[in-house]
mmCIF file of C-alpha atoms in Angstrom:
data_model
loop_
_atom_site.group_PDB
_atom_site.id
_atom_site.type_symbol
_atom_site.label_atom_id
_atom_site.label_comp_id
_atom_site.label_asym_id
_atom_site.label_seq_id
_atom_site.Cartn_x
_atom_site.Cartn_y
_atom_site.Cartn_z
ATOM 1 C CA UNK A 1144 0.000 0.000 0.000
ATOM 2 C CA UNK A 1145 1.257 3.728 -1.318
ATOM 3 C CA UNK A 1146 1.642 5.861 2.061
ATOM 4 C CA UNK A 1147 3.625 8.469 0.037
ATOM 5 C CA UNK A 1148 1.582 11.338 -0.684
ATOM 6 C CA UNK A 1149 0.663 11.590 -4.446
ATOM 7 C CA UNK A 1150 1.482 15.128 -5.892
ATOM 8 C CA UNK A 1151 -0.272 16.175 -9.320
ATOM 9 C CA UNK A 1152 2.400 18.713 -10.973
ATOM 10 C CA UNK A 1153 1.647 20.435 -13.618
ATOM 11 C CA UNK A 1154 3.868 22.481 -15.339
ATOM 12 C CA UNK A 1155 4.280 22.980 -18.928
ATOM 13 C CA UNK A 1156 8.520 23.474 -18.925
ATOM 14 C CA UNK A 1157 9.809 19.859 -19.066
ATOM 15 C CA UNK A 1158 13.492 20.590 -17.384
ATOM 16 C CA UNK A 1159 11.286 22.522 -14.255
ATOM 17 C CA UNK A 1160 8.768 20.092 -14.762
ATOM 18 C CA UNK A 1161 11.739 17.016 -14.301
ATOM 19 C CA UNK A 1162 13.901 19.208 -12.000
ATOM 20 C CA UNK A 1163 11.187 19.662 -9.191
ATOM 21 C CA UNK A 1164 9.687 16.718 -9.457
ATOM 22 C CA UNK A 1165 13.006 14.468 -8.688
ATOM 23 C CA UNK A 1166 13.351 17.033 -6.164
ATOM 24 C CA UNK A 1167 9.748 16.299 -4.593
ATOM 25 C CA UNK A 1168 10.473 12.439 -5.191
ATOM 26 C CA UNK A 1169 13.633 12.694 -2.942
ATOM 27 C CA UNK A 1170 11.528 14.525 -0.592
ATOM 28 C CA UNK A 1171 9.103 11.577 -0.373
ATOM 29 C CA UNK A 1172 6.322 12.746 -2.828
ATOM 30 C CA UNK A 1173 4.929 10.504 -5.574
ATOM 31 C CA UNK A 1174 4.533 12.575 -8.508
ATOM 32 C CA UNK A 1175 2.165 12.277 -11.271
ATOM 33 C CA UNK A 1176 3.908 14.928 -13.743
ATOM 34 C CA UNK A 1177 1.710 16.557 -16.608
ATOM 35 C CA UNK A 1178 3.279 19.193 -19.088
ATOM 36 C CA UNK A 1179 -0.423 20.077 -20.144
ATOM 37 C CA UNK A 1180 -3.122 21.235 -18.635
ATOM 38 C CA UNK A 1181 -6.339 19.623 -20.428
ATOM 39 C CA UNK A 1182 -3.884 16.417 -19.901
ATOM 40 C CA UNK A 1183 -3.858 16.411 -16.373
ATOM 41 C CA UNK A 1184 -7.278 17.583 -16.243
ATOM 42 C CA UNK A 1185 -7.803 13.977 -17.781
ATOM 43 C CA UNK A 1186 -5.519 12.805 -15.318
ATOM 44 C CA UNK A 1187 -8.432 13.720 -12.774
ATOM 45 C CA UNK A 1188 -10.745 11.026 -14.052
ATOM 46 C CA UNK A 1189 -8.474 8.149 -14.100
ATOM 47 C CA UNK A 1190 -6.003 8.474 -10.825
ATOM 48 C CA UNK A 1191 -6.535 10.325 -7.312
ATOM 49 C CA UNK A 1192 -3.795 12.602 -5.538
ATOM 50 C CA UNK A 1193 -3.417 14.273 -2.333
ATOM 51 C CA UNK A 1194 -2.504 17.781 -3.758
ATOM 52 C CA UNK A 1195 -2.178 19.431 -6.700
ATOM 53 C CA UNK A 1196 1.072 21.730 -7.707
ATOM 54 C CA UNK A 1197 0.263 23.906 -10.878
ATOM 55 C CA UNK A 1198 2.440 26.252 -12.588
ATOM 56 C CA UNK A 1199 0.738 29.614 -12.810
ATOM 57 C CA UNK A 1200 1.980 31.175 -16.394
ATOM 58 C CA UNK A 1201 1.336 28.079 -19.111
ATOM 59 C CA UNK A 1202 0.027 28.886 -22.470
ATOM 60 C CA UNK A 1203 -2.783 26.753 -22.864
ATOM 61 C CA UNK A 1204 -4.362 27.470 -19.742
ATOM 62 C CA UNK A 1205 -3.720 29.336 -16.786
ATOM 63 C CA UNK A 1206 -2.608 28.075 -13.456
ATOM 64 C CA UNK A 1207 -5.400 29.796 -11.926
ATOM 65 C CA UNK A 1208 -8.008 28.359 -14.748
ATOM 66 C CA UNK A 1209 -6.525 24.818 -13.923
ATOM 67 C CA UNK A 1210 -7.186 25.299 -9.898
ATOM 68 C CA UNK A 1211 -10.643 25.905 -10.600
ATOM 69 C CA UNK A 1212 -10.940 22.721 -12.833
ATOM 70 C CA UNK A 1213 -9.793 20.918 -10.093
ATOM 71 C CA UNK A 1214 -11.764 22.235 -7.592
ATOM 72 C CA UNK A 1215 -14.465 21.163 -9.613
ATOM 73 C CA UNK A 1216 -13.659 17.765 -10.507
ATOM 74 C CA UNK A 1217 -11.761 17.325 -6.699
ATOM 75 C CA UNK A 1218 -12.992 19.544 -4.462
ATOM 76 C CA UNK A 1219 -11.204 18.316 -1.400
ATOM 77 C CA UNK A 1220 -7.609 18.342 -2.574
ATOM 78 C CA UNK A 1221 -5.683 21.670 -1.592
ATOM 79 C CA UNK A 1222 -4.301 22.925 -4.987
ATOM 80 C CA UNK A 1223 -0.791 25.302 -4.848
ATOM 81 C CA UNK A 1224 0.601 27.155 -7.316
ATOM 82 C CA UNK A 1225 4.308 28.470 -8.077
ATOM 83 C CA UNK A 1226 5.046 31.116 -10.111
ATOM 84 C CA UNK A 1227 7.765 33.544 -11.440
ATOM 85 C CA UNK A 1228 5.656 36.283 -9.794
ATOM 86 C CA UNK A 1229 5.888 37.844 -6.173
ATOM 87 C CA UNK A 1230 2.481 38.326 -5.857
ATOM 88 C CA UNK A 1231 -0.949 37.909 -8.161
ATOM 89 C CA UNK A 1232 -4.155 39.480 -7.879
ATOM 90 C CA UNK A 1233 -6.488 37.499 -5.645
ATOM 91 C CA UNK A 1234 -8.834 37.067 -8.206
ATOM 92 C CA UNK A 1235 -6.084 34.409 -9.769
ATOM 93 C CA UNK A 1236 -5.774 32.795 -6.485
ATOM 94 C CA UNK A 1237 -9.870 32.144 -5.640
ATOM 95 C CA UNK A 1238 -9.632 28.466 -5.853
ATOM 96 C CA UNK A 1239 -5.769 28.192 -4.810
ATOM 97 C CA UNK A 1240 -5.249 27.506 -1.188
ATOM 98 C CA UNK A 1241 -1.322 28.368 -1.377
ATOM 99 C CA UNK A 1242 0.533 30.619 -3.782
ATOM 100 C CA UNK A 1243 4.823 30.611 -3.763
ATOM 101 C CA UNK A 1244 6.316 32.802 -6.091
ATOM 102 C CA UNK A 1245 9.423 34.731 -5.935
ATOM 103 C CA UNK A 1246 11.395 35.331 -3.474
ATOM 104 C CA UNK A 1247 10.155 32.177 -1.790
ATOM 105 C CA UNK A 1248 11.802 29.223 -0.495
ATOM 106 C CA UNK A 1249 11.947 25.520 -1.596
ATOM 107 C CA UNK A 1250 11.632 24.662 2.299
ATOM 108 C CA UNK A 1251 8.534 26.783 2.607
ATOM 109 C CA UNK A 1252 6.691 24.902 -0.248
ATOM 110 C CA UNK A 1253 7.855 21.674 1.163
ATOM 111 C CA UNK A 1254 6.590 22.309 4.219
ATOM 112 C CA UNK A 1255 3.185 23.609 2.800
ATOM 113 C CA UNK A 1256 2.467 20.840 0.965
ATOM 114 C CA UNK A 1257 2.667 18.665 3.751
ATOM 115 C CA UNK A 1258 0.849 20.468 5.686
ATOM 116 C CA UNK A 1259 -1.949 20.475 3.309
ATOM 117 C CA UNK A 1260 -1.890 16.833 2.084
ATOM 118 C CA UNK A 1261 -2.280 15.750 6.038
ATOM 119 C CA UNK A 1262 -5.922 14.794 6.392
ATOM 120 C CA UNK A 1263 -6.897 16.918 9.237
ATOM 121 C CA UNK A 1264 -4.938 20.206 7.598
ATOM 122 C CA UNK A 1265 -7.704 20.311 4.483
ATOM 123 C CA UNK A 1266 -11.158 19.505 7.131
ATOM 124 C CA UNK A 1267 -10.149 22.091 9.398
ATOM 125 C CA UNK A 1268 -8.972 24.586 6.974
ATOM 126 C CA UNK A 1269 -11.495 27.364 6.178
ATOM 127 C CA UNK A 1270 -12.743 27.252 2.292
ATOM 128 C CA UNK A 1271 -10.461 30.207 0.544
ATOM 129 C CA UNK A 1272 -8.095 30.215 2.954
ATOM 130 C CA UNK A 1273 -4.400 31.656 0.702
ATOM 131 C CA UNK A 1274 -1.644 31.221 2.229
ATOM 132 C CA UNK A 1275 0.806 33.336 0.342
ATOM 133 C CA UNK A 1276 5.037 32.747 0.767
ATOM 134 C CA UNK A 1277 7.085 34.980 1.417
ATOM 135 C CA UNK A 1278 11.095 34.889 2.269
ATOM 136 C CA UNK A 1279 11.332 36.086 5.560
ATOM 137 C CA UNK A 1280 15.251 35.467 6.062
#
């Protein structure tokens, strides 16, 4: 039995896509890797996952477009999103419940996604609760 938690990353670079995901594999994540959106949206229908990491800037879709697929078709998993960006509007991150962009750390987005792939981190956290990073060193 998989005790691992299962990470859906989408991302539509293939060297960030490969680079972070051996990273989150070495970190203890199984990763389900997509370099397109309406793929992974696919992906939905024949695999589960504990969380959902989605690039935010990918041509065919947007990383905020994909979050709300996914909160559609899997309303319970927490979706993040990276991006190059220090900050987005907040209408981009409705149905994101953690944004990292720049100027934040690998360790903090770690971290975050454990914290939301534990069970009792996604019942007790309030619907449209953001939790943006920021480098505080």
């Amino acid at each position: 039995m998989e005790t691992r938690t299962t990470v859906l990353y989408v991302d539509d670079n293939p060297r960030s896509s490969r680079l972070l995901s051996s990273v989150l594999e070495g970190c203890g994540f199984r990763v389900i890797a997509s370099n397109d959106p309406l793929e992974a949206i696919a992906l939905c229908k024949q695999t589960s996952f504990d969380l959902a990491l989605v690039d935010y800037d990918m041509p065919s879709m947007t990383g905020a477009q994909l979050a709300e697929e996914l909160k559609f078709r899997t309303p319970d998993v927490p979706v993040v999103m990276i991006s190059g960006y220090a900050q987005l509007p907040a209408t981009e991150l409705v149905f994101v419940d953690a944004h990292f962009g720049l100027g934040t750390s690998l360790d903090d987005l770690l971290w975050r996604m454990r914290m939301l792939s534990q069970p009792a981190a996604t019942s007790s956290s309030p619907h449209g609760m953001m939790i943006h990073g920021t480098d505080t060193t």
